[in-house]
Structures are given as C-alpha cells and as structure tokens.
Coordinates of C-alpha atoms and ligand atoms in Angstrom, one line a residue:
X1 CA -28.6 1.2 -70.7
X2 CA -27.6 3.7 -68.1
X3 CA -29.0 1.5 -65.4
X4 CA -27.3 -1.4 -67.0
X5 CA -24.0 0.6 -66.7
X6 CA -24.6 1.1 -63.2
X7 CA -24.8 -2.4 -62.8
X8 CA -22.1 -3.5 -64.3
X9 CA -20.1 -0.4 -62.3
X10 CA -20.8 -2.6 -58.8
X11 CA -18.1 -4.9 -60.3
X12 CA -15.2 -2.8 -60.9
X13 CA -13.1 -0.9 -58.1
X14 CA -10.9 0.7 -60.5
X15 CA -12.0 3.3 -63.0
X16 CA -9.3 2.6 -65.5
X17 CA -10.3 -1.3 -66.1
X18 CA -14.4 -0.3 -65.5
X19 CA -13.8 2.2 -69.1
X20 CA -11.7 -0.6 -70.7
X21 CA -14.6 -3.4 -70.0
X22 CA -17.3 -0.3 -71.4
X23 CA -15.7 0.0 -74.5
X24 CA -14.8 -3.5 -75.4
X25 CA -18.6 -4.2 -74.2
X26 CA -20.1 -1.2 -76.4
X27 CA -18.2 -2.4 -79.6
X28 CA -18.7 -6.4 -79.0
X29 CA -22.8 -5.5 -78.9
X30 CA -22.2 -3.3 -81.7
X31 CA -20.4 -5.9 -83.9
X32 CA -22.5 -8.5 -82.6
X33 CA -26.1 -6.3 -83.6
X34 CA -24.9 -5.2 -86.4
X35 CA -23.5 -8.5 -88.2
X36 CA -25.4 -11.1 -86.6
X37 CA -28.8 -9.4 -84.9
X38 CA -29.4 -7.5 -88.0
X39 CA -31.0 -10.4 -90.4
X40 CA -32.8 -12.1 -87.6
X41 CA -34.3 -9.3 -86.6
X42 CA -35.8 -7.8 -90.2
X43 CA -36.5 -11.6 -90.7
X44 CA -40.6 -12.0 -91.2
X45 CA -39.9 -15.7 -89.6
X46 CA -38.2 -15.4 -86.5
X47 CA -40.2 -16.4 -83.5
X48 CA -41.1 -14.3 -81.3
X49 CA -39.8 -15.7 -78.4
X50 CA -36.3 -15.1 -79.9
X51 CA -36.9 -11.5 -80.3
X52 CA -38.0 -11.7 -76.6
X53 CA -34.4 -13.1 -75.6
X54 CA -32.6 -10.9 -78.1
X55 CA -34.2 -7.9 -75.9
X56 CA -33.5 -9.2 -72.5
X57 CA -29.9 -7.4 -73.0
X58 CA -30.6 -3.8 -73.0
X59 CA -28.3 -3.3 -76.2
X60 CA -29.7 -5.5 -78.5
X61 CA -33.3 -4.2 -77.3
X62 CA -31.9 -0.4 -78.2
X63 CA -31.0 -2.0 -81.6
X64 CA -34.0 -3.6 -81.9
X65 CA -35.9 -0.5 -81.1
X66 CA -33.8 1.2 -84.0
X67 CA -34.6 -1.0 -86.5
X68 CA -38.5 -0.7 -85.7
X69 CA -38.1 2.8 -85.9
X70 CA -36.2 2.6 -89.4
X71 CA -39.3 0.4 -90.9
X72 CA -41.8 2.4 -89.6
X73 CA -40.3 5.8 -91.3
X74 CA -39.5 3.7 -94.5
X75 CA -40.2 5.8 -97.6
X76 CA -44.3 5.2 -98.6
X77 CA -45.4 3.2 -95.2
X78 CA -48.1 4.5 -93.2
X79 CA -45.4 5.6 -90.5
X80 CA -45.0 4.8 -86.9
X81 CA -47.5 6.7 -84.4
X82 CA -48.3 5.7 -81.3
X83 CA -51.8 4.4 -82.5
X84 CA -49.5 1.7 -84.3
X85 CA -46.8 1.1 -82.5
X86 CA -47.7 -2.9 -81.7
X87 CA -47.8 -3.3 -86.0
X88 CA -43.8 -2.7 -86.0
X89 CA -43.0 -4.8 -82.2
X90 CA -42.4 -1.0 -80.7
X91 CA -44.4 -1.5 -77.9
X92 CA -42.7 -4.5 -76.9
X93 CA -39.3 -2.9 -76.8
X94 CA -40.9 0.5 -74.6
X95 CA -41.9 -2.4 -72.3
X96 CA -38.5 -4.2 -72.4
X97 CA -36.4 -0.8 -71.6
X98 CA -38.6 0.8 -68.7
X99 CA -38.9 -2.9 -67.0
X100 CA -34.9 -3.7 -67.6
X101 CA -34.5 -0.1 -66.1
X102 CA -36.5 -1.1 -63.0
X103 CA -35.0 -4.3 -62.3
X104 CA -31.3 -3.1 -63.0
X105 CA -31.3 -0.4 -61.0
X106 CA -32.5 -2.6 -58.3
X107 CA -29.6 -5.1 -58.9
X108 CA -27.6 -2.7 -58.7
X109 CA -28.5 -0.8 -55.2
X110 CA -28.9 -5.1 -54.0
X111 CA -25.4 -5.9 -55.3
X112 CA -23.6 -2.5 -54.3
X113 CA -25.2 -3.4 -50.7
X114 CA -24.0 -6.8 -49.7
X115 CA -21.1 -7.7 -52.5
X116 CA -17.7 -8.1 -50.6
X117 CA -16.3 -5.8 -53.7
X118 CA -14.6 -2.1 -52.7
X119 CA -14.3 -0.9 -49.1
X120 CA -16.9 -0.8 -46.2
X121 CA -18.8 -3.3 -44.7
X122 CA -21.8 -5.3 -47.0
X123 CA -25.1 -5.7 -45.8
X124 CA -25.9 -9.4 -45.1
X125 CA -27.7 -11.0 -48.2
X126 CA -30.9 -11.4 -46.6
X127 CA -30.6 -7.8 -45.1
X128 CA -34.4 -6.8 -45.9
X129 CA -35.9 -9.3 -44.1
X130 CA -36.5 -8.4 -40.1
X131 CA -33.0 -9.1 -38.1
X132 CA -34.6 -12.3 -36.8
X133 CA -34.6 -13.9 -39.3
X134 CA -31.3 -13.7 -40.8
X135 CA -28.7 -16.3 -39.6
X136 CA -25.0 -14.5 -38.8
X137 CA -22.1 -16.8 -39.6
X138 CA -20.9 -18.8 -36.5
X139 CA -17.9 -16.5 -35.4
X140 CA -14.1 -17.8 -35.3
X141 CA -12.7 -18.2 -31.4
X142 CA -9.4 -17.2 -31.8
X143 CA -6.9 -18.3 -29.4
X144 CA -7.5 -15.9 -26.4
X145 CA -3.7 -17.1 -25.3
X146 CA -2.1 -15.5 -22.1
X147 CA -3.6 -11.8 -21.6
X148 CA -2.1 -9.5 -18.2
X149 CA -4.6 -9.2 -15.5
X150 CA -5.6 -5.8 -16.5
X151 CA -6.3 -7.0 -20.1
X152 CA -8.3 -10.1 -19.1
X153 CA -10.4 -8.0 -16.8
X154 CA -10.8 -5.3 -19.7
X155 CA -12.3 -8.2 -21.8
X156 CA -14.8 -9.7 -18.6
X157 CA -15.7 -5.8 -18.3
X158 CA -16.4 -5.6 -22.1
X159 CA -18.6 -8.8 -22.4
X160 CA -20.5 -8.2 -19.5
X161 CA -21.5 -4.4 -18.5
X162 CA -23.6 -3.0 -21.3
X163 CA -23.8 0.5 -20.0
X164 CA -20.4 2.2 -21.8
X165 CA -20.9 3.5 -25.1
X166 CA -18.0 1.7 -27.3
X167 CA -17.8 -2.1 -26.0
X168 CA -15.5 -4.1 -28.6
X169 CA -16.2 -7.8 -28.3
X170 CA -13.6 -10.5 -29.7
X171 CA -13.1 -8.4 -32.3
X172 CA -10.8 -10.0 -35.2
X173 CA -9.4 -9.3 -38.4
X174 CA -7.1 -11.4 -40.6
X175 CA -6.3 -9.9 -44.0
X176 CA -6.2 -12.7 -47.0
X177 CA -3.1 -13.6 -48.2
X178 CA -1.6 -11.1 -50.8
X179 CA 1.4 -10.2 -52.8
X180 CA 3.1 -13.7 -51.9
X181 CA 2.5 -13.3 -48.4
X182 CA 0.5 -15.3 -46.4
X183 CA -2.5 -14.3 -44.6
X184 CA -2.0 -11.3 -41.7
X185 CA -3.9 -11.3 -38.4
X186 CA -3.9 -7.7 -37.7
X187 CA -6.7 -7.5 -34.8
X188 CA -6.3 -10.8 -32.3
X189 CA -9.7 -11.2 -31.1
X190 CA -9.5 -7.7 -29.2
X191 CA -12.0 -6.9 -26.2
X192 CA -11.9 -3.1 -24.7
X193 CA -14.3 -0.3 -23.6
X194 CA -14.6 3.0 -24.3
X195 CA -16.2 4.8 -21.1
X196 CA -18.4 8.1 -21.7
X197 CA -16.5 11.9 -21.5
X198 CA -13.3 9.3 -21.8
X199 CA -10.4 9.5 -24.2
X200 CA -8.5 6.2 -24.9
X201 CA -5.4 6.1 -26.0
X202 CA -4.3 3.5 -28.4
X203 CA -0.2 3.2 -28.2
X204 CA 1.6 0.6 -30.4
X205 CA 4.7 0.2 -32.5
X206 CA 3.7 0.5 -36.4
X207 CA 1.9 -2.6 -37.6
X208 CA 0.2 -3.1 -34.8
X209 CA -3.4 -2.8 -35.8
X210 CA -4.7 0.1 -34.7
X211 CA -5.6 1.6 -38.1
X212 CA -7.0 -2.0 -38.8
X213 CA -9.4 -1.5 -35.7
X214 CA -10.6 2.0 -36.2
X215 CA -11.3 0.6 -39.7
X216 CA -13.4 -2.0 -38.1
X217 CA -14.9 0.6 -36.1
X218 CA -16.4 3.0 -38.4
X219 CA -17.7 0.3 -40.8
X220 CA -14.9 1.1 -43.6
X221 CA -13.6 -3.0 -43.1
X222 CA -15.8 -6.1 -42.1
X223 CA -14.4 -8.0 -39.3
X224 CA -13.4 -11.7 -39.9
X225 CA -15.1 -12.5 -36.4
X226 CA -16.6 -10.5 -33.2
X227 CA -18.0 -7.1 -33.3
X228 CA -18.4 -4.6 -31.4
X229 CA -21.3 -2.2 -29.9
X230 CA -21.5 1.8 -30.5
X231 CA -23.9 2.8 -28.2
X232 CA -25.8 -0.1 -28.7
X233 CA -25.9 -0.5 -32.0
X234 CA -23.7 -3.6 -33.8
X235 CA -20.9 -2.5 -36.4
X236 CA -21.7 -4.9 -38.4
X237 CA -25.7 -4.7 -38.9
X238 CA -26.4 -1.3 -38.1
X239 CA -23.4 0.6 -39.8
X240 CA -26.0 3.4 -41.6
X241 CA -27.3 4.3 -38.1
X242 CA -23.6 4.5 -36.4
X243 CA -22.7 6.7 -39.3
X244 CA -24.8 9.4 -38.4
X245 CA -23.0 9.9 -34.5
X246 CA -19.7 9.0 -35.5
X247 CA -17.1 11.6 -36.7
X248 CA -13.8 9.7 -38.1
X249 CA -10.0 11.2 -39.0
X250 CA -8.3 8.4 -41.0
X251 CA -4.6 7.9 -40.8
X252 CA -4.5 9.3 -44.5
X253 CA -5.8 12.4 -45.3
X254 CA -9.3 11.9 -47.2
X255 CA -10.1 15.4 -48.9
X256 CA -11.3 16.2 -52.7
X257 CA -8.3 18.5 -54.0
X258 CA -11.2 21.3 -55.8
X259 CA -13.2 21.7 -52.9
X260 CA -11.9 24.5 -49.8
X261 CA -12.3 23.7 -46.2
X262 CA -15.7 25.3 -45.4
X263 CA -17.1 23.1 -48.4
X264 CA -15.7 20.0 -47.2
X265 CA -17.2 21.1 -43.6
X266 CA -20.5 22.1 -45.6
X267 CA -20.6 18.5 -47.4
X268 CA -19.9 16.6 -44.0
X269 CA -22.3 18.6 -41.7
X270 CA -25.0 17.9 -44.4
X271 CA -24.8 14.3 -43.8
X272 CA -24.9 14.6 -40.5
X273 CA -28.4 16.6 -40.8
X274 CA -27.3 19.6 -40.0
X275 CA -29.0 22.3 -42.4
X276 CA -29.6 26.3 -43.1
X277 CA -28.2 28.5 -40.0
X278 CA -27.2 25.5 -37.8
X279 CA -24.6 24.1 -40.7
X280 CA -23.6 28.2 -41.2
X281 CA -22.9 27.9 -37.7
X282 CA -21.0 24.9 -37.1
X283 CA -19.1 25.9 -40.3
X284 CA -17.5 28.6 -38.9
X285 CA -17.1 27.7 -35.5
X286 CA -15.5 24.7 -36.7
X287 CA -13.2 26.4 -39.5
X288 CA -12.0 28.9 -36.5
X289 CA -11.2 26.1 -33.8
X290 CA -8.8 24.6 -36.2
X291 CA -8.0 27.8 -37.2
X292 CA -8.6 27.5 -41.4
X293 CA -11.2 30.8 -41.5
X294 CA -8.3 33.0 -43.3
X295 CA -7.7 30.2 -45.4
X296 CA -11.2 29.8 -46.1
X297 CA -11.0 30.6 -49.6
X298 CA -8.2 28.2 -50.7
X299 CA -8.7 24.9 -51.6
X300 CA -7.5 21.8 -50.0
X301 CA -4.6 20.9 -53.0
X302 CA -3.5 24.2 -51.7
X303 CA -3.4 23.5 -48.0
X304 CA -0.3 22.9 -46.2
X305 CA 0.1 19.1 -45.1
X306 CA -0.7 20.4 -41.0
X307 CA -3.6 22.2 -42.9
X308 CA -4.8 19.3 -44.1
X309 CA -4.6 17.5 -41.1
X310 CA -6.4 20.2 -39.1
X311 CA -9.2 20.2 -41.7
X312 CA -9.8 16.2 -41.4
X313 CA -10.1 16.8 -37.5
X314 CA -12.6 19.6 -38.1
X315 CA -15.0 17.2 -40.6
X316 CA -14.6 14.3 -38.1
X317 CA -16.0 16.7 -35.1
X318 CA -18.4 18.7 -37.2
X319 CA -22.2 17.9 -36.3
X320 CA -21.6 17.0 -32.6
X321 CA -21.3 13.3 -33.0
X322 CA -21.3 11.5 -29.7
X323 CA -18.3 8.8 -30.4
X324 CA -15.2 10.3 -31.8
X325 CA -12.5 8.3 -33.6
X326 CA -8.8 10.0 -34.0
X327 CA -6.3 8.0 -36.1
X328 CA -2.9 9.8 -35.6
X329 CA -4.9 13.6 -35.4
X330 CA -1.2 15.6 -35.1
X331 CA 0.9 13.8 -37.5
X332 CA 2.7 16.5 -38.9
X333 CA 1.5 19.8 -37.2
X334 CA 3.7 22.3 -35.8
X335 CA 4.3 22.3 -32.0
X336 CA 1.8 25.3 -31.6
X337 CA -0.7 23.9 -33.7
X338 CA -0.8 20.5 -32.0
X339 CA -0.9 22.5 -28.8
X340 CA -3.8 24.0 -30.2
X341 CA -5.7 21.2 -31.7
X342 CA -4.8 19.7 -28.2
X343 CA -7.2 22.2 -26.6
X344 CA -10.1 21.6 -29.0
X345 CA -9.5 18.1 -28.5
X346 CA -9.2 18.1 -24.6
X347 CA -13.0 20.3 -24.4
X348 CA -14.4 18.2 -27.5
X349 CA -13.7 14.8 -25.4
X350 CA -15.4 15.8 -22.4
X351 CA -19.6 15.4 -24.7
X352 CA -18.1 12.1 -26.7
X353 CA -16.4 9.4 -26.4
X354 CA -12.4 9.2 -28.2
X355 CA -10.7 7.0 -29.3
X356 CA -7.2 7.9 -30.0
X357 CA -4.1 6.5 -31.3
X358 CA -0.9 8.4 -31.8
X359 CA 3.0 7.9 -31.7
X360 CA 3.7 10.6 -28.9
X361 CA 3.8 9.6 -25.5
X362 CA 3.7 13.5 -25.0
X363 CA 0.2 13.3 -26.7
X364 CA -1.0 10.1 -25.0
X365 CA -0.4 11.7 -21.1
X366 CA -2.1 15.6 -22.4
X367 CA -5.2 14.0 -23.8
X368 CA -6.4 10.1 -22.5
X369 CA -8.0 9.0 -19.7
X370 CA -6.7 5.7 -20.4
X371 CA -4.2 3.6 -23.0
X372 CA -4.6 1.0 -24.2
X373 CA -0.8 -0.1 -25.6
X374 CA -1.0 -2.9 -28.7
X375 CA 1.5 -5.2 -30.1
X376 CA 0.7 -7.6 -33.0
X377 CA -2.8 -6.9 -32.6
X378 CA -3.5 -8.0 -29.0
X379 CA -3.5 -5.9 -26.3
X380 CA -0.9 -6.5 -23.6
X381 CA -1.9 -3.8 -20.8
X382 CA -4.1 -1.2 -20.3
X383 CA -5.1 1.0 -17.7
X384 CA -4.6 5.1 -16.8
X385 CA -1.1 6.5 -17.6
X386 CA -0.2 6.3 -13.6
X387 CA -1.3 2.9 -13.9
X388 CA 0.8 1.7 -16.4
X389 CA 3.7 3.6 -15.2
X390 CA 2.8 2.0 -11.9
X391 CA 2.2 -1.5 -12.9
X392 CA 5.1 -1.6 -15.5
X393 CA 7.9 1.1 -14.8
X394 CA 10.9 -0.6 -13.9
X395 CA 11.7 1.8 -11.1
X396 CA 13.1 5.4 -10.3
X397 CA 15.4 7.6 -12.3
X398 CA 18.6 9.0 -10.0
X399 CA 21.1 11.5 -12.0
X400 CA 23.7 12.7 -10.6
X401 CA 26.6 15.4 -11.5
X402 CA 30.0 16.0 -10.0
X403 CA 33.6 17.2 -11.7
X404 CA 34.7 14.0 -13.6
X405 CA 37.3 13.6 -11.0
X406 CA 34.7 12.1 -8.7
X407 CA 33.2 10.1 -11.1
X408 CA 34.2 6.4 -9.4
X409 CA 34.2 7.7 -6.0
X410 CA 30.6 8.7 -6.5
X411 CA 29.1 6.0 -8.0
X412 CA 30.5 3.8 -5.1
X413 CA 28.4 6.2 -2.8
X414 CA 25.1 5.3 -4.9
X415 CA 26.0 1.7 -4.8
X416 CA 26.1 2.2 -1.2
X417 CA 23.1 3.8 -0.5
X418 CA 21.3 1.9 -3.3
X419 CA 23.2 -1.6 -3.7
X420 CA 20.8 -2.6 -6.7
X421 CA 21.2 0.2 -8.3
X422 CA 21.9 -0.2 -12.2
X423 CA 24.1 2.3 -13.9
X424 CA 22.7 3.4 -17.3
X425 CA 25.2 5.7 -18.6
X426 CA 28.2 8.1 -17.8
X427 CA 28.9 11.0 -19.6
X428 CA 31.6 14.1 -18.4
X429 CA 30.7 13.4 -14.4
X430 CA 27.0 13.4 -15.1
X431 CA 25.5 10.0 -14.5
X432 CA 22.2 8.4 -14.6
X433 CA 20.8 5.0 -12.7
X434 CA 18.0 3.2 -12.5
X435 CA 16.7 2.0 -9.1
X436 CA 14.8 -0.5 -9.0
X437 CA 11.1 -0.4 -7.2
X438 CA 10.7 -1.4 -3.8
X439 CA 14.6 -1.5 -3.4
X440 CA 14.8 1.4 -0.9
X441 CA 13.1 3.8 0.5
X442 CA 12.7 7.1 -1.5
X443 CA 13.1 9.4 1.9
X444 CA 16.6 7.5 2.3
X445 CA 17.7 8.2 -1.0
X446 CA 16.5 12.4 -0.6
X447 CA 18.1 12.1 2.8
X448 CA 21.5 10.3 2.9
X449 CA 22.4 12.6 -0.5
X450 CA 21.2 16.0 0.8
X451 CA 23.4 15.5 3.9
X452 CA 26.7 14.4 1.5
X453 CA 26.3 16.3 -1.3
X454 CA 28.9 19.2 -0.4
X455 CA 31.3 16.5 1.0
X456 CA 30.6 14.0 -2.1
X457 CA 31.3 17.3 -4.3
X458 CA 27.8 16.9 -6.2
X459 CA 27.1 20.1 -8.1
X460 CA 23.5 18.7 -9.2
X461 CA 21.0 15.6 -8.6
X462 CA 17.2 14.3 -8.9
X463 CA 15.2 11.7 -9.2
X464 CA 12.4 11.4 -11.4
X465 CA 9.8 8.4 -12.0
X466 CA 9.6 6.4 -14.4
X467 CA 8.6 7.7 -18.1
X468 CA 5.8 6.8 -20.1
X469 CA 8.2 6.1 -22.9
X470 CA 10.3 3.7 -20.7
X471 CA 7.1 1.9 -20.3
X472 CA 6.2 1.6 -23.8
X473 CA 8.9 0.3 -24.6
X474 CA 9.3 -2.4 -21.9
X475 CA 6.1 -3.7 -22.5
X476 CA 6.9 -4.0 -26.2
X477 CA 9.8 -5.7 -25.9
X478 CA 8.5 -8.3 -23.6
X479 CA 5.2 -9.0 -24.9
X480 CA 7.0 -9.2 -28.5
X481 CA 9.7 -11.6 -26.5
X482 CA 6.8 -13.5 -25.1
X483 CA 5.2 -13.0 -28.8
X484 CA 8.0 -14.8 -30.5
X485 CA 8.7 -17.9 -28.4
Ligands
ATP1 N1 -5.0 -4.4 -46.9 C1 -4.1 -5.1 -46.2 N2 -3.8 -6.4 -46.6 C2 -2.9 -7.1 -45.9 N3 -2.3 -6.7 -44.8 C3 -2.6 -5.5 -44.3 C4 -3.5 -4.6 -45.0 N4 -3.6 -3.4 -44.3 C5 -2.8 -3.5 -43.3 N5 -2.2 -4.7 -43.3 C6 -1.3 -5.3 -42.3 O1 -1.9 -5.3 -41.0 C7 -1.1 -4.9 -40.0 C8 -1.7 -3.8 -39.2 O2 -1.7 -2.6 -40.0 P1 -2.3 -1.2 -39.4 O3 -2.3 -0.3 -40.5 O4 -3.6 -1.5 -38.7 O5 -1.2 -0.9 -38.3 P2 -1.0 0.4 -37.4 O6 -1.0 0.0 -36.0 O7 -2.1 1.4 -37.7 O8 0.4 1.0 -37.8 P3 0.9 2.5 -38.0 O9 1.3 2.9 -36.6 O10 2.1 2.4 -38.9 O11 -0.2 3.3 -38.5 C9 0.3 -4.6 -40.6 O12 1.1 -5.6 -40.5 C10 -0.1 -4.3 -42.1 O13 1.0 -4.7 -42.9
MG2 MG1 -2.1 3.3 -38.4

C-alpha cells in the first residue's frame, strides 16, 4: 500500500488535494470492504478468479489478507502456520502484496519520469530504449521575423560552430493559456552562445523571458520547440548529466527555512559528489566568499533577505561546476555586498561559463563580456558593452554651465559649433545636449570651447559618451515600436 501511495502521489502537485484524495480513498475501500467485499469473500462459492480481481487493488488484498488471518485463528481450528498457509488462500495474498509492490513502485519511478505533471523536464516515454531509437517530436519553426545583423549572425554562429560550451538553438517556449488569458510566447525561437571564461549578460525590461530561458536551461521547464547544447549534451535528453556541472540561482530564493547555510551548502555539494574533507572544504570556503561563516549557526528563516541571496549564489557555485547560471544574483544586497559578491563573481567566471541577467546596467558593464539585451522574448542586439554603445548610442553627451544670465547666449554658441545639436534640458544655467554621431568632429568641439570658455563665461563643461542605460533604452523602445506595428 505504501507503494500504491507513491503511485498515486505522481498525480498530485499539491499536498493539500493529494491528503484530501487519501482519505476519501482510505474510507471508500473501507466502506466498500467492509459492506460489500466482506460476504463474497467468507463465501465457500466464489470463484476464484474473483478473489484474484478483488486482490489486484492492494486494499481489498490487505482486507482479504485479514479475513484469512481471522479464520485461521478462529476459536478450535488447527490455526494458520506457514505449513498451511495455501488451506486459508494466504499464500496467494503474500504473492499478491510483494508482486503489486514491485510493479507499483516501478509505475511510479516510470510515471514520475516522463508525466508532463509538476516542474522539470519529463523523460521521453520510450526513454530506456537506446537514443536511436526514440523518435523526437518534429519541432515548431517559429517565425524567425526581422533579427539586427549582430543577432542573425549570433544565431549562424550558434547553429554552426560546435566548439562553445552553451549553444542555444531555436529555442522556444509558449506557456498554455491560463487564468483567461490566452497562450504567452515568452522565448521566440532564441539562438545565442555562451563562449568559455565568458560572462553574458542578459538585459531586458520585466517580462521579457529571461527567467523563462534560464528555466529552459537548467531543465526546471520543457521547451515547446529547439533546444539547446551544455557542453554537448542536449537539455532536453540528457538533463541528469547537465545537472551534475551546472550550478543555478533562481530569481526566487529556493532555501528550506530549518536548515542553516553550511547545511544547505553540505546538501548541494553532496549532489554534486563532493564528499568527506573536499565537501568540509568547499563548505567553508564557500560560506566565507559570501561571507555567512559568522552566521553559520543560524538558519535560513533567520537570514536577512541579502543573506539569502548571498547563500543561493554560494549553493549555485559550490562543487566547481563548469556552466554557471545567475538569475538576478544582487537583487536586494547592500552596495558593499554586491561589490563583494561582484568580486567572487568576476574570479568565479573566469573557470565557467555565466550566464547572467540583472536590472543594473552598473552590474551588466562590472561583470559581462557580452549582453545580450531581450524584449518580448527575441533578442534585438547583442554584442560587447562597447559594441552596443557603439552600434546603438545615439551620440555624445555635452553639458555645459554658465550664470543663468548666459543661458540663451550660450546655447546659440553650441548650435554654432554643433548645428545638430539637440537640447535635452535646462536647469539654473547648467545645460545638457545630445550630439549626434558623426555630426562633428570631437577635437572641434574640445577645441573651439577651451579657447571661448572665459569669453563665453563658462564656469564648467564635458562631454561624455553615450551610457549603457541610454542604450537600453533606445533599443527597447524601438524594437517594442517595431514589435507593435
Ligand atoms: N507559468 C506561466 N504561465 C504563463 N505565463 C507565464 C508563466 N511564467 C511566466 N509567464 C509569462 O512569460 C513572460 C516572461 O516571464 P519571465 O519570468 O521569463 O520574464 P523575466 O524577463 O524574467 O522578467 P523579470 O525581469 O520581471 O524577472 C511574462 O510575460 C510572464 O507573464
Ligand atoms: Mg526574471
């Protein structure tokens, strides 16, 4: 029966409904036994085929079992020994219970592998037979539509060089409809790399899909179509395998609120083989790069939210694992905790390779190699931070400050110098503009206002690049023009 229950617990995702079904379950086979089973059981003329059936559910062979045993210790019978077990139908129902064990507890590993019930991704139904010889669903081709050139040749790169070890190939994801709502492409058949020693950087306004594709990633959601490769190995048929190099921090926080940090670290480093000394180790060095070894003793419900945070980080980098996934890593750390977690980060990423997404453009230029910046689950450029700012900034930054008296006077003198020039704002004789790329020469600008500046009365002035901000945003706001139309 306890093989029967884990069975029937392969159905349920909720505890709450999974004791609800139990009981009504446990008193329907009582009810039933005891009002119905009962006579045709104890009567001399039931086939025995019918016994046979009754016995096939695990209940009714208990209670079957029961009533043997009540015969056989009946007041003056010989009693029931094992000599004479077959004279009462005991034997039968031994047989019944250890092969119903068997074959439910096998159900229930089969079922827990490949049905779609409860997160992670299932097996495919055939998934003991040699890869060969299963046939994969035909994957969806999703509308590649218009991509920039650096995203199109991100996907050619991703389809055809096999050497990088995270290649993500047409990977898409649309969630059923729920809750009224129709259904929700989050990933739009997405093609990237991931190069070795490299830390991406996923960018993208909320709902964009990045927690959807790190999902995908580390095998906690099946994608509708496309895969992708970890060092090889397919996220889809080899998950086990990938498990055991990967180190994941989920958006949410994912810690049990009794255990303390080295525990967690303990339980995570186990799975990841690590054992005696060399767990010890990594234990401590780990507790004291996210600096948790004072609160060593505490448990996780009493961490601090940054604590928390700091201790998801440490389990997703404990056991060396060689591919690295970060979803939003300093959400809520204080300024010199996130500087430190950025130097454990920065040393960690040059043995694995990260992917990252965050909400800090300060974070994105510290720590990746490269972004990647997603809107509505597609990517619309990627490419080094210099790149992007290259590629997409709008053009240079002059501010300029003089008494407000000279306000008009000077901005005339930048329209001069600069005649497409755009003023941004103006604000007590300080004023900033945006000059557009290619426009004029930088020298000129440096040139013409160093030789005025005394005569122009300006008391301060500079010119800076564009931000990565300014970029992020641009690009969001046209691709979700372009998006739209
Ligand atoms: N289980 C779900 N069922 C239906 N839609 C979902 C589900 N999970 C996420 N979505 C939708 O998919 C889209 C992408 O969500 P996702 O969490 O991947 O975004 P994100 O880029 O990580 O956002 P954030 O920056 O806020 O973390 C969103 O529109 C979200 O509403
Ligand atoms: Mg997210």
């Amino acid at each position: 029966m306890i093989a029967f229950a884990f069975l029937l617990s392969v159905f349920f995702t909720k505890t709450r409904t999974a004791s609800i079904i139990g009981y009504i379950i446990m008193i329907l086979s009582g009810i039933i036994s005891d009002n119905i089973l009962s006579s045709i059981i104890s009567d001399p003329n039931t086939p025995i085929s019918v016994l046979r059936g009754i016995s096939v559910i695990p209940q009714f062979c208990l209670f079957r079992g029961l009533r043997a045993l009540r015969n056989g210790v009946a007041w003056g019978g010989p009693g029931m020994t094992w000599s004479n077990l077959t004279d009462y139908g005991m034997h039968e129902v031994f047989i019944f219970l250890v092969v119903e064990w068997a074959v439910f507890l096998l159900l229930a590993f089969y079922f827990e592998a490949v049905l779609p019930i409860g997160p992670g991704v299932k097996k495919h139904p055939l998934f003991f037979l040699p890869k060969a010889l299963r046939s994969r669903s035909t994957p969806l081709s999703p509308d590649k539509g218009e991509e920039s050139k650096d995203v199109a040749e991100e996907r050619r790169i991703a389809s055809t060089e096999e050497k990088f070890p995270i290649r993500v190939l047409d990977l898409h994801k649309r969630y059923p409809p729920s809750a009224g709502r129709g259904p929700k492409i989050a990933v739009n058949n997405l093609s990237m790399t991931i190069h070795e020693s490299e830390c991406f950087g996923f960018l993208g306004p909320n709902g964009a899909g990045k927690s959807t594709t790190i999902n995908m990633l580390c095998g906690y959601l099946r994608p509708t179509s496309g895969t992708a490769k970890i060092r090889g190995l397919d996220i889809v048929e080899d998950v086990d395998e990938i498990h055991m190099q990967m180190g994941v921090c989920p958006q949410e926080n994912v810690l049990w609120d009794d255990l303390t940090g080295p525990e967690h670290l303990r339980f995570y480093g186990r799975i990841k083989n690590l054992r005696g000394e060399e767990l010890e180790e990594q234990v401590a060095f780990w507790l004291d790069q996210v600096n948790l070894t004072k609160a060593k003793n505490k448990t996780s419900s009493q961490y601090s939210g940054g604590m928390k945070r700091r201790l998801c980080v440490a389990i997703a980098m404990i056991g060396n694992p060689s591919v690295v996934l970060l979803d939003e890593p300093t959400t809520g750390l204080d300024p010199a905790s996130r500087q430190d977690l950025w130097k454990v980060i920065t040393e960690y990423k040059k043995s694995c390779s990260m992917l990252l997404t965050t909400h800090s453009m300060e974070e994105a230029e510290e720590l990746c190699d490269r972004l990647g910046i997603f809107v509505g689950g597609k990517l619309a450029a990627v490419g080094t931070p210099q790149y992007l700012k290259a590629e997409f900034g709008q053009g240079y930054r002059l501010g300029i400050t003089t008494p407000q008296e000279y306000e008009e006077e000077t901005k005339k003198f930048v329209f001069e110098i600069a005649p497409k020039a755009i003023q941004l704002n103006s604000l007590a004789g300080t004023q900033n503009f945006e000059i557009p790329k290619n426009s004029i020469k930088l020298s000129k600008i440096f040139k013409v206002i160093e030789k005025e500046k005394e005569k122009r009365h300006i008391t301060d002035w500079g010119l800076s690049n564009t931000t990565l901000e300014e970029v992020f945003l641009h690009i969001i706001e046209t691709t979700m023009d372009t998006q739209s139309s």
